[in-house]
Short mmCIF file of C-alpha atoms and ligand atoms in Angstrom, two decimals:
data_model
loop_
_atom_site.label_atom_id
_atom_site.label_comp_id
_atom_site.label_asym_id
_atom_site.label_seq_id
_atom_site.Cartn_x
_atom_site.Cartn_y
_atom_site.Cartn_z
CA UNK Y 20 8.24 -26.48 10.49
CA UNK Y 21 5.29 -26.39 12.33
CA UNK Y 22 2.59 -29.00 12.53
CA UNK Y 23 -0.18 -29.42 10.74
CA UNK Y 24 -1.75 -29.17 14.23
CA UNK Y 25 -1.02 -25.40 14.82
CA UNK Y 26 -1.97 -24.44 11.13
CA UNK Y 27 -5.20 -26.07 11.39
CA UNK Y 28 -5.88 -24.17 15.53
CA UNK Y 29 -4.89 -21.01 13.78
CA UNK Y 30 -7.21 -21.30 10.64
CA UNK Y 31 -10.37 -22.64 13.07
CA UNK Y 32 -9.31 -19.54 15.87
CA UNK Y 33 -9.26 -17.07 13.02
CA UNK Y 34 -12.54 -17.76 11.40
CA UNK Y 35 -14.74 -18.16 14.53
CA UNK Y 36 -13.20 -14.67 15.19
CA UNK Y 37 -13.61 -13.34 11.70
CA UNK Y 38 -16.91 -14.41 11.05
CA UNK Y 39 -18.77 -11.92 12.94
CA UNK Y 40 -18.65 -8.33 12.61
CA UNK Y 41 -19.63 -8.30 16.27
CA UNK Y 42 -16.52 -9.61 16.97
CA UNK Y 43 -13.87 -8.25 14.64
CA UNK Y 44 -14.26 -5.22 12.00
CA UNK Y 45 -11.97 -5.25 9.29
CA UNK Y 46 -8.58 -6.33 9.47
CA UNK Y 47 -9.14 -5.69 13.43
CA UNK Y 48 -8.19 -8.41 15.61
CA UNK Y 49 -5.36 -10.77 15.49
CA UNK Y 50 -4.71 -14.80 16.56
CA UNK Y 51 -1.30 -16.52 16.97
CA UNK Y 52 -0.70 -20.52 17.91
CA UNK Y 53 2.85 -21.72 19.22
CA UNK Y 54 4.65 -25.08 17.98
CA UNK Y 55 5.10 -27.17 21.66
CA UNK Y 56 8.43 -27.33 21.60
CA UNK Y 57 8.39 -23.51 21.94
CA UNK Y 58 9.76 -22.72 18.82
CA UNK Y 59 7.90 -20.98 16.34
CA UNK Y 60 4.77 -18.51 16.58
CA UNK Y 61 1.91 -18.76 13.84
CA UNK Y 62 0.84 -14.90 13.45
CA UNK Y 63 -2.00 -13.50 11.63
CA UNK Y 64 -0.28 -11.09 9.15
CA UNK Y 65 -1.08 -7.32 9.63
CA UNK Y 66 -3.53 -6.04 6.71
CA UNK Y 67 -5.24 -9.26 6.63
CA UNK Y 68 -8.71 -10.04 7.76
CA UNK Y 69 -9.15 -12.87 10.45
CA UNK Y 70 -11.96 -14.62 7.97
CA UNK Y 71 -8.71 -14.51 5.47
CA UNK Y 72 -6.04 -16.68 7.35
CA UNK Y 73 -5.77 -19.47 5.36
CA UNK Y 74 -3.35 -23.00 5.71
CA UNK Y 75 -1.64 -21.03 2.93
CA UNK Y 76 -1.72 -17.62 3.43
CA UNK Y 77 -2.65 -14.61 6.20
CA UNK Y 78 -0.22 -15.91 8.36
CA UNK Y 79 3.54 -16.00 9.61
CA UNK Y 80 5.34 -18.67 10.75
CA UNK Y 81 8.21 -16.84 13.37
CA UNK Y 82 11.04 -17.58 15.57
CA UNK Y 83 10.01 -17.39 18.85
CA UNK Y 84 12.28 -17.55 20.84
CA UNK Y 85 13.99 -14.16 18.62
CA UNK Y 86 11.24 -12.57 19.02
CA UNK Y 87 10.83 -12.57 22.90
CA UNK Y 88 14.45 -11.84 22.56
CA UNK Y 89 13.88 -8.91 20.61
CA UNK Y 90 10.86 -7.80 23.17
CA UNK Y 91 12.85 -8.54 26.15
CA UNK Y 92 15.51 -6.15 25.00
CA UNK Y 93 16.42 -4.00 28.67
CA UNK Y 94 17.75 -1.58 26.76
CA UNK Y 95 13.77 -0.72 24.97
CA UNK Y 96 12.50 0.06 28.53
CA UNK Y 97 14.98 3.10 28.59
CA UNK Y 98 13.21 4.37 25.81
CA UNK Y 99 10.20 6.78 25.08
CA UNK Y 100 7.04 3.89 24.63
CA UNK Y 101 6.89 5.23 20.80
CA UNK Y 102 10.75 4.63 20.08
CA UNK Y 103 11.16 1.46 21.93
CA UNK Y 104 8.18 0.12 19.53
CA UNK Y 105 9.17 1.92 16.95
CA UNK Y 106 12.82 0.30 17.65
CA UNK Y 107 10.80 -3.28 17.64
CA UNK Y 108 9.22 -3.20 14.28
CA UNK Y 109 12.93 -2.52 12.86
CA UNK Y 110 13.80 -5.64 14.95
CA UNK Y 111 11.11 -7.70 13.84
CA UNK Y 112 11.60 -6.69 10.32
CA UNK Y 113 15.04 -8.28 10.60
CA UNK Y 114 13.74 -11.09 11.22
CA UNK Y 115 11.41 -11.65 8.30
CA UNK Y 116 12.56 -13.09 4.62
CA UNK Y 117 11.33 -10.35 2.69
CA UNK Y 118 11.59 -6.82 3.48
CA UNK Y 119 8.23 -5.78 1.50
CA UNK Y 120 6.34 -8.96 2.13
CA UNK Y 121 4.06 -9.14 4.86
CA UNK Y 122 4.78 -8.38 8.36
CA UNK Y 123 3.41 -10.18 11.68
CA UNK Y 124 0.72 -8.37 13.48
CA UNK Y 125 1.70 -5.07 15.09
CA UNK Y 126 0.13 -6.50 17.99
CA UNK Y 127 3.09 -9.87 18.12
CA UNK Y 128 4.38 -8.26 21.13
CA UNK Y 129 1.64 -9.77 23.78
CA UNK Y 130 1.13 -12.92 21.70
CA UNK Y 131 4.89 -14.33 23.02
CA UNK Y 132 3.75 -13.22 26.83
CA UNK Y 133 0.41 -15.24 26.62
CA UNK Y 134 -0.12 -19.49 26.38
CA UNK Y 135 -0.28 -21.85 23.13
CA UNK Y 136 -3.08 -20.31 21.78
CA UNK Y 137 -4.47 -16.86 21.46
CA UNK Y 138 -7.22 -15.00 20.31
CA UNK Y 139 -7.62 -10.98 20.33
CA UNK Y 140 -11.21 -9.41 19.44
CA UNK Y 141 -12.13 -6.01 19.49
CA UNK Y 142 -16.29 -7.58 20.64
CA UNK Y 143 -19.29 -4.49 20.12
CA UNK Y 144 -20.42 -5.62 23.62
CA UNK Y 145 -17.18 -6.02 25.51
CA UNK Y 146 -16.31 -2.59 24.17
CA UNK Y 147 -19.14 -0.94 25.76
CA UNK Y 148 -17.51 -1.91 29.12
CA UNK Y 149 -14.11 -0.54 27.76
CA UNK Y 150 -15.01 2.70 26.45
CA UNK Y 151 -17.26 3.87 28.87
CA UNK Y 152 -16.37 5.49 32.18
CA UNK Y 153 -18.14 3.39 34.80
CA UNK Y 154 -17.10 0.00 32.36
CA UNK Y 155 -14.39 -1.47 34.39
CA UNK Y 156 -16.14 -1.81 37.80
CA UNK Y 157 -18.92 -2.97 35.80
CA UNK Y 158 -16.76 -5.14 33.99
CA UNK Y 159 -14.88 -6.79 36.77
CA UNK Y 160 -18.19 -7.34 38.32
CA UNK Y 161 -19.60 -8.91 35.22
CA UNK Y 162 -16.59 -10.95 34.24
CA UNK Y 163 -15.56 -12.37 37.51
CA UNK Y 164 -12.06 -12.61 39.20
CA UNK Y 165 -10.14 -14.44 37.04
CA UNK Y 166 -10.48 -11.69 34.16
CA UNK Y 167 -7.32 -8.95 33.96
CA UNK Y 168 -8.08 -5.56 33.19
CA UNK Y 169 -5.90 -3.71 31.12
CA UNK Y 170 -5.83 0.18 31.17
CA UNK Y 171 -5.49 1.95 27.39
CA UNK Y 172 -2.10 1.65 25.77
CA UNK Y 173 -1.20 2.56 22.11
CA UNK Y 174 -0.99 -1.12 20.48
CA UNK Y 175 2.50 -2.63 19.96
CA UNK Y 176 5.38 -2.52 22.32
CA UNK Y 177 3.38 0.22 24.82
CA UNK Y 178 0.41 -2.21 24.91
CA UNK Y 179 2.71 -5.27 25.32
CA UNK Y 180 4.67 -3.59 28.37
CA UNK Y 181 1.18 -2.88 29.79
CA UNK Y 182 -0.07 -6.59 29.19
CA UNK Y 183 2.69 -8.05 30.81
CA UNK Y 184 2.66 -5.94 34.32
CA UNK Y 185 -0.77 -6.84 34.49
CA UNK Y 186 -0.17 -10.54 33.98
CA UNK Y 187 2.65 -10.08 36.60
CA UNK Y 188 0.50 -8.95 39.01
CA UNK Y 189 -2.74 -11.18 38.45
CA UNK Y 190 0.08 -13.84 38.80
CA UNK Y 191 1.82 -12.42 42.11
CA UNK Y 192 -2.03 -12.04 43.19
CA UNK Y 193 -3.60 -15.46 42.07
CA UNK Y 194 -0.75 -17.74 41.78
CA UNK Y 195 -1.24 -17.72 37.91
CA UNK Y 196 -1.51 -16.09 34.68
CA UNK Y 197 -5.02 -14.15 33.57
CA UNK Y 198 -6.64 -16.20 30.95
CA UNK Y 199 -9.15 -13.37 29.92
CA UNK Y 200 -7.34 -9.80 29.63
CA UNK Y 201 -9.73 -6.91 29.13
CA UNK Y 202 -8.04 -3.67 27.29
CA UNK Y 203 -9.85 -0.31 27.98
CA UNK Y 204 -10.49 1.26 25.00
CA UNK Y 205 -9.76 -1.25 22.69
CA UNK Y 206 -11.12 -5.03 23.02
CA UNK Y 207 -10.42 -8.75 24.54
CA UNK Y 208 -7.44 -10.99 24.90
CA UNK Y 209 -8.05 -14.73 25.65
CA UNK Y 210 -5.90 -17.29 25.86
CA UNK Y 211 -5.37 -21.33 26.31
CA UNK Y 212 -3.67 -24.29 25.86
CA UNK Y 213 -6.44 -25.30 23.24
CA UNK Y 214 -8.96 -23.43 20.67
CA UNK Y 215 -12.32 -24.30 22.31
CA UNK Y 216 -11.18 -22.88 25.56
CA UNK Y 217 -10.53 -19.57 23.88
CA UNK Y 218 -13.35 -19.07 21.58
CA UNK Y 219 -15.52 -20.37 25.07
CA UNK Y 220 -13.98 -17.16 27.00
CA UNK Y 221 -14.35 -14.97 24.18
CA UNK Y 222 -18.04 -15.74 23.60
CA UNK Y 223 -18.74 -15.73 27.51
CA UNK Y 224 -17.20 -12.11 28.09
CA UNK Y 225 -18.84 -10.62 25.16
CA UNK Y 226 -22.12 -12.87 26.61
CA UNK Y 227 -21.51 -10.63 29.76
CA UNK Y 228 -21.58 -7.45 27.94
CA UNK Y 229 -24.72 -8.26 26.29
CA UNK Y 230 -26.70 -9.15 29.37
CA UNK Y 231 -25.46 -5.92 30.94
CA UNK Y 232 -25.89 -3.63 28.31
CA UNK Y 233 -28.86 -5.20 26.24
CA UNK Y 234 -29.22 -6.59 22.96
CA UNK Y 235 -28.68 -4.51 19.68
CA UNK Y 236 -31.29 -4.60 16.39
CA UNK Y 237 -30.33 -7.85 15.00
CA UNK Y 238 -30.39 -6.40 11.76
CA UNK Y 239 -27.77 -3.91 12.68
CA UNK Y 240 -24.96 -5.10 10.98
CA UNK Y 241 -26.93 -5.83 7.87
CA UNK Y 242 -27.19 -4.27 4.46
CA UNK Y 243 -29.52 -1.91 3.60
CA UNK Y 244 -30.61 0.75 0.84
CA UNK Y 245 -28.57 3.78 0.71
CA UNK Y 246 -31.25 7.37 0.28
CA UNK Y 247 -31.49 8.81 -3.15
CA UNK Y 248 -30.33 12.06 -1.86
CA UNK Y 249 -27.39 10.23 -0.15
CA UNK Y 250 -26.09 8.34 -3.43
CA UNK Y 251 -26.55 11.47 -5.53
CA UNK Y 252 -24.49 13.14 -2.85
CA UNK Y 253 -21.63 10.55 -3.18
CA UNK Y 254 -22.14 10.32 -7.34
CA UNK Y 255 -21.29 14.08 -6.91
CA UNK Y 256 -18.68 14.22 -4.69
CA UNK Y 257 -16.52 11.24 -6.43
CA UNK Y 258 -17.49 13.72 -10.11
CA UNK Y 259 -15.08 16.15 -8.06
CA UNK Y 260 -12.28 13.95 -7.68
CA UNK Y 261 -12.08 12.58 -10.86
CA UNK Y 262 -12.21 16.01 -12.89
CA UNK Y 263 -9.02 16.97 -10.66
CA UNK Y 264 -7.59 14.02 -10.66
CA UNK Y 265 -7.81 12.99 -7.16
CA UNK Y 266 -7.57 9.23 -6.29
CA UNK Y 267 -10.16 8.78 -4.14
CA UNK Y 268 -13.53 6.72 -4.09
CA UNK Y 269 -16.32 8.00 -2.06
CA UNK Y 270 -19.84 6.01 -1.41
CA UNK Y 271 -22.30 5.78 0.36
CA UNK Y 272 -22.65 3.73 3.51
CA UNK Y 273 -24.99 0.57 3.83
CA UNK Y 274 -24.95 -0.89 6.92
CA UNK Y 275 -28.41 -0.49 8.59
CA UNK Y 276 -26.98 0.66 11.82
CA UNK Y 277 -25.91 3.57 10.35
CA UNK Y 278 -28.82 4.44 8.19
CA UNK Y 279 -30.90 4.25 11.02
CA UNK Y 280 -28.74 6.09 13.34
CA UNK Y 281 -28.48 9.49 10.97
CA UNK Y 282 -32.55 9.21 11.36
CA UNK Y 283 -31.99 10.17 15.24
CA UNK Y 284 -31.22 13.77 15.91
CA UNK Y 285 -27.80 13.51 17.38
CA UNK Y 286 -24.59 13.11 16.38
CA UNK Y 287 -23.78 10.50 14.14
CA UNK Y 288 -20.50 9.65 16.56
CA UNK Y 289 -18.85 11.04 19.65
CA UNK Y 290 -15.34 10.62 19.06
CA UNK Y 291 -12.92 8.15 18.89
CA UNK Y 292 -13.53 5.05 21.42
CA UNK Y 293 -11.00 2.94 20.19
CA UNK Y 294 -7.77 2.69 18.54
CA UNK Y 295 -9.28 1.80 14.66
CA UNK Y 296 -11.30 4.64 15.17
CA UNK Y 297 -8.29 6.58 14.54
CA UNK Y 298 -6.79 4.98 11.99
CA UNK Y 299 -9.95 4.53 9.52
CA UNK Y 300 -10.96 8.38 10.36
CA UNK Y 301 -13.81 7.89 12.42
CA UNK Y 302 -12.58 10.79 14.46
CA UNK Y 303 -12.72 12.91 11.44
CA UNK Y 304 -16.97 12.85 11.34
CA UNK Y 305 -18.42 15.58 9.36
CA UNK Y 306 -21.84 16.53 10.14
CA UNK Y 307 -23.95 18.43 7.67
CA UNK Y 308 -27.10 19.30 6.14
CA UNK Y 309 -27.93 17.36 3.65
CA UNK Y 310 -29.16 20.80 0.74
CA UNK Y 311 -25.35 21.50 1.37
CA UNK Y 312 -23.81 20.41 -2.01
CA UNK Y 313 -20.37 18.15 -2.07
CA UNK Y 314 -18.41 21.22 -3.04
CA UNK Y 315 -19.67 23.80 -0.47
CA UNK Y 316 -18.45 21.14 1.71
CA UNK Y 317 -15.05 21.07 -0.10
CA UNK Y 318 -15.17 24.71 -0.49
CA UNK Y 319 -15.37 25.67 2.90
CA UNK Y 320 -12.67 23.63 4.28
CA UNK Y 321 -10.19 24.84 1.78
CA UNK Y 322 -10.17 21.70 0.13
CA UNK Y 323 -11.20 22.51 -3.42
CA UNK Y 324 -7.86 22.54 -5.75
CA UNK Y 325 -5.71 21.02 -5.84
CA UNK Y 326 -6.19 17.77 -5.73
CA UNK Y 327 -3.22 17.36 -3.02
CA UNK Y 328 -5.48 19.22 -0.56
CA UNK Y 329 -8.38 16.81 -1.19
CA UNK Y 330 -9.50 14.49 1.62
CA UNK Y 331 -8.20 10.75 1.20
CA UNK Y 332 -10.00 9.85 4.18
CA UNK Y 333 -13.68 11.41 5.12
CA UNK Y 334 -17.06 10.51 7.05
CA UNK Y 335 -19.54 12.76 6.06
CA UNK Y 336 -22.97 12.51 7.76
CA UNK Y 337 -25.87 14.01 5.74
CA UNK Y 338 -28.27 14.78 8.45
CA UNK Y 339 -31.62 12.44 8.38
CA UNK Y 340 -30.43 10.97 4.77
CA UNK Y 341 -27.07 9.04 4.89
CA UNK Y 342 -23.37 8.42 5.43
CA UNK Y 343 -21.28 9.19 2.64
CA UNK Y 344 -17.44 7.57 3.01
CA UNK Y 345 -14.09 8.63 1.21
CA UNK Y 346 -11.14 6.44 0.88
CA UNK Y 347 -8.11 5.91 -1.07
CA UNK Y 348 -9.68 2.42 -2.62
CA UNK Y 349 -12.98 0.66 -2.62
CA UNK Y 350 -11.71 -2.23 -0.27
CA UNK Y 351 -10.27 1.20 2.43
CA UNK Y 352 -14.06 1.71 2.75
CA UNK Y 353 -15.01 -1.62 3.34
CA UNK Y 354 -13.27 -1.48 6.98
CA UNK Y 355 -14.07 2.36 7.38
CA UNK Y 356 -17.67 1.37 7.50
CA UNK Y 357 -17.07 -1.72 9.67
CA UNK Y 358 -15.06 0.60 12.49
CA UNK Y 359 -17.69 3.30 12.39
CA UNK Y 360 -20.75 0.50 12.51
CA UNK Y 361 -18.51 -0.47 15.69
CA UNK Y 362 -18.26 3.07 16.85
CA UNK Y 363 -22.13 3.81 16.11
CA UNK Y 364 -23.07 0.82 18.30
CA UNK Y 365 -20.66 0.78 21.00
CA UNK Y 366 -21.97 4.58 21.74
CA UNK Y 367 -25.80 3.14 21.64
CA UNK Y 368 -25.25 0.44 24.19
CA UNK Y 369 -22.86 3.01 26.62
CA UNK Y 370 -26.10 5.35 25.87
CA UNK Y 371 -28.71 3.14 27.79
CA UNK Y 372 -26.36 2.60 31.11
CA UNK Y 373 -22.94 5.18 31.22
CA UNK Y 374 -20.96 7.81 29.40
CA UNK Y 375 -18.66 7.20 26.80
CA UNK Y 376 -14.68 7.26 27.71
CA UNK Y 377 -12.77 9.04 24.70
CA UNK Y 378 -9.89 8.74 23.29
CA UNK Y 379 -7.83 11.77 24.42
CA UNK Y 380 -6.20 14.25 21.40
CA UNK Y 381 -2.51 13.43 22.42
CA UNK Y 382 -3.71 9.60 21.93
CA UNK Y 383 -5.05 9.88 18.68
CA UNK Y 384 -2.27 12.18 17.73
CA UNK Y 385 0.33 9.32 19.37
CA UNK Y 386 -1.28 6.74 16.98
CA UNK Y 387 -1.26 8.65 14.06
CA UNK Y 388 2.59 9.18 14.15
CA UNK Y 389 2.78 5.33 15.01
CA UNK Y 390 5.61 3.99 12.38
CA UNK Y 391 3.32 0.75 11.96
CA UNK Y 392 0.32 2.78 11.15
CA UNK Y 393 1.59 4.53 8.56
CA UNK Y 394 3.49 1.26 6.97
CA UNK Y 395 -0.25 -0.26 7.09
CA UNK Y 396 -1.98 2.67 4.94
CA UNK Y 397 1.08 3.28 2.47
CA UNK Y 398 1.06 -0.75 1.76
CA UNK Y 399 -2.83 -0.37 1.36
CA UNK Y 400 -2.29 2.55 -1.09
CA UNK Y 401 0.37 0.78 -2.92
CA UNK Y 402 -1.42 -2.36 -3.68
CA UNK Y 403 -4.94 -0.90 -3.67
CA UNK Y 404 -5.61 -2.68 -1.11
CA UNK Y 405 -7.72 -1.77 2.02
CA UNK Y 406 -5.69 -0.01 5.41
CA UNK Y 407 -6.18 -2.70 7.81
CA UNK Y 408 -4.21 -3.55 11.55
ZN1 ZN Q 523 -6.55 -4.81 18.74
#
């Protein structure tokens, strides 16, 4: 059993990371703490928000030392990266008590390589580095020398193998293991004996991207007051769905980022930048003019009847009013508008100093197919609960 110790690290690691949408959006983001004696792992749960690990629950308590065995496996590195993680989540699954309970982090895979405690963000202003195509000289020069850099991997066992050759080689380089690990295109690893030395290097390399970039609105992650025009759009659209039946829940978006940023005459997003983006849909950003009515829209992408052709997932982007969202549930949207909020402002700090670095198709494609993915959004449908990493 572990010690009340490692329970309390893991609640206190979690909440500094989940209390700040600048740091972790939605279930985004994972933390883990191991027993000393090198026996268990504490793992944020996958679908669970970091502000949500509790003494009591958002958490699993694993065997370590089966786990790395199960990672280790030589036989996964003769695989295609997709099977081999694939391969592990059938491992892992073996492992746990309860086949439809909750599962560790799809992310577990780095956690065993790493110290006692650790603490992965997906941080607005780090992400400007990693997503843009100048970010990791700027980066490196930023963050200083003892900071890894990671290059994009699909998360679980691809991004693991790619974590540990780059901890092999910062060790064959510096005599010892990175303690800050940058991923392009996706966020921050850091990682310590204790909590304060991880939340330190979390806030200093997300410090870093701030200075370099510049600050955002400070009321950018706020609430705000959706248009008339937009809600009436949304009220509309969600009349649709429930005269043919389709489970779905569309609304507007609040955050003030994103009301302000359909007020600029561009795009409301890019593409993709980071793995979430994929997931919650981001890529799937509808422009259109706002006169164009909710089933013009549905019309004209074939979408009308029946309901089985209906969108469960959607970003539509009313130019100069609003941001209307579709989900499966109400909580789905929650983290849909967190991840594009994330999107919108990663692409306005890359805007004042670089060019955004996309996701490629065959990388979006990759994580749509991923096994854990789609376990995460049928388990959110089931319990009507949000899809969340
Ligand atoms: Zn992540």
């Amino acid at each position: 059993m572990p010690a009340e110790a490692e329970i309390r690290d893991l609640v206190a690691v979690s909440r500094f990371a989940g209390s700040d949408l600048l740091l972790a959006q939605g279930a985004g983001g994972n933390t883990s703490v191991k027993t000393a004696a090198g026996s268990r792992l504490l793992i944020k749960a996958s679908g669970f928000r970091l502000a949500d690990v509790t003494g009591e629950a958002g958490y699993l308590d694993m065997d370590l030392p089966a786990l790395r065995q199960i990672m280790e496996e030589p036989e996964l590195a003769d695989l295609a990266p997709l099977a081999a993680h694939d391969e592990t989540v059938r491992r892992v699954r073996g492992l746990l008590p309860d086949e439809g309970g909750p599962r560790p982090s799809m992310e577990t895979g780095f956690h065993l390589l790493l110290d006692r405690v650790v603490l992965h963000t997906h941080p607005i202003y780090l992400n400007a580095f990693t997503c843009s195509r100048e970010g990791q000289a700027a980066c490196q020069e930023e963050a200083g020398a003892d900071t890894a850099w990671v290059p994009y991997a699909a998360p679980g066992y691809p991004l693991a193998r790619a974590v540990a050759e780059s901890c092999a080689a910062h060790l064959a380089e510096h005599g010892h293991q990175p303690t800050r690990i940058v991923l392009g295109n996706h966020g921050l690893i850091t990682t310590s004996a204790d909590v304060d030395t991880a939340i330190r290097d979390t806030r200093a390399l997300a410090g870093r991207g701030e200075q370099f970039f510049g600050s955002l609105p400070g009321d950018a992650c706020e609430l705000g007051e959706p248009t008339s025009v937009t809600t009436r759009w949304a009220r509309d659209l969600q009349a649709i769905f429930d005269r043919v039946g389709h489970a779905a829940v569309a609304r507007p978006a609040r955050r003030r980022a994103l009301l302000a940023a359909v007020r600029r005459d561009q795009p409301l997003t890019g593409g993709p930048l980071v793995p979430d983006d994929a997931i919650y849909g981001v890529h799937l950003c509808r422009q259109l003019a706002a006169s164009t009515p909710p089933a013009d829209w549905l019309h004209e992408h074939g979408k009308a009847q029946p309901a089985e052709e209906l969108p469960a997932k959607a970003v539509v982007a009313l130019e100069g009013e609003g941001v209307v969202l579709v989900a499966p549930n109400e909580a789905s949207l929650d983290f849909m508008e967190e991840n594009l909020l994330a999107n919108v402002l990663i692409h306005e700090l890359i805007a004042r100093r670089d060019q955004p670095r996309y996701l490629q198709t065959r990388e979006v494609d990759e994580l749509l197919a991923m096994e854990s993915e789609q376990y995460r959004q049928k388990l959110a449908q089931r319990r009507g609960e949000p899809c969340r990493s």
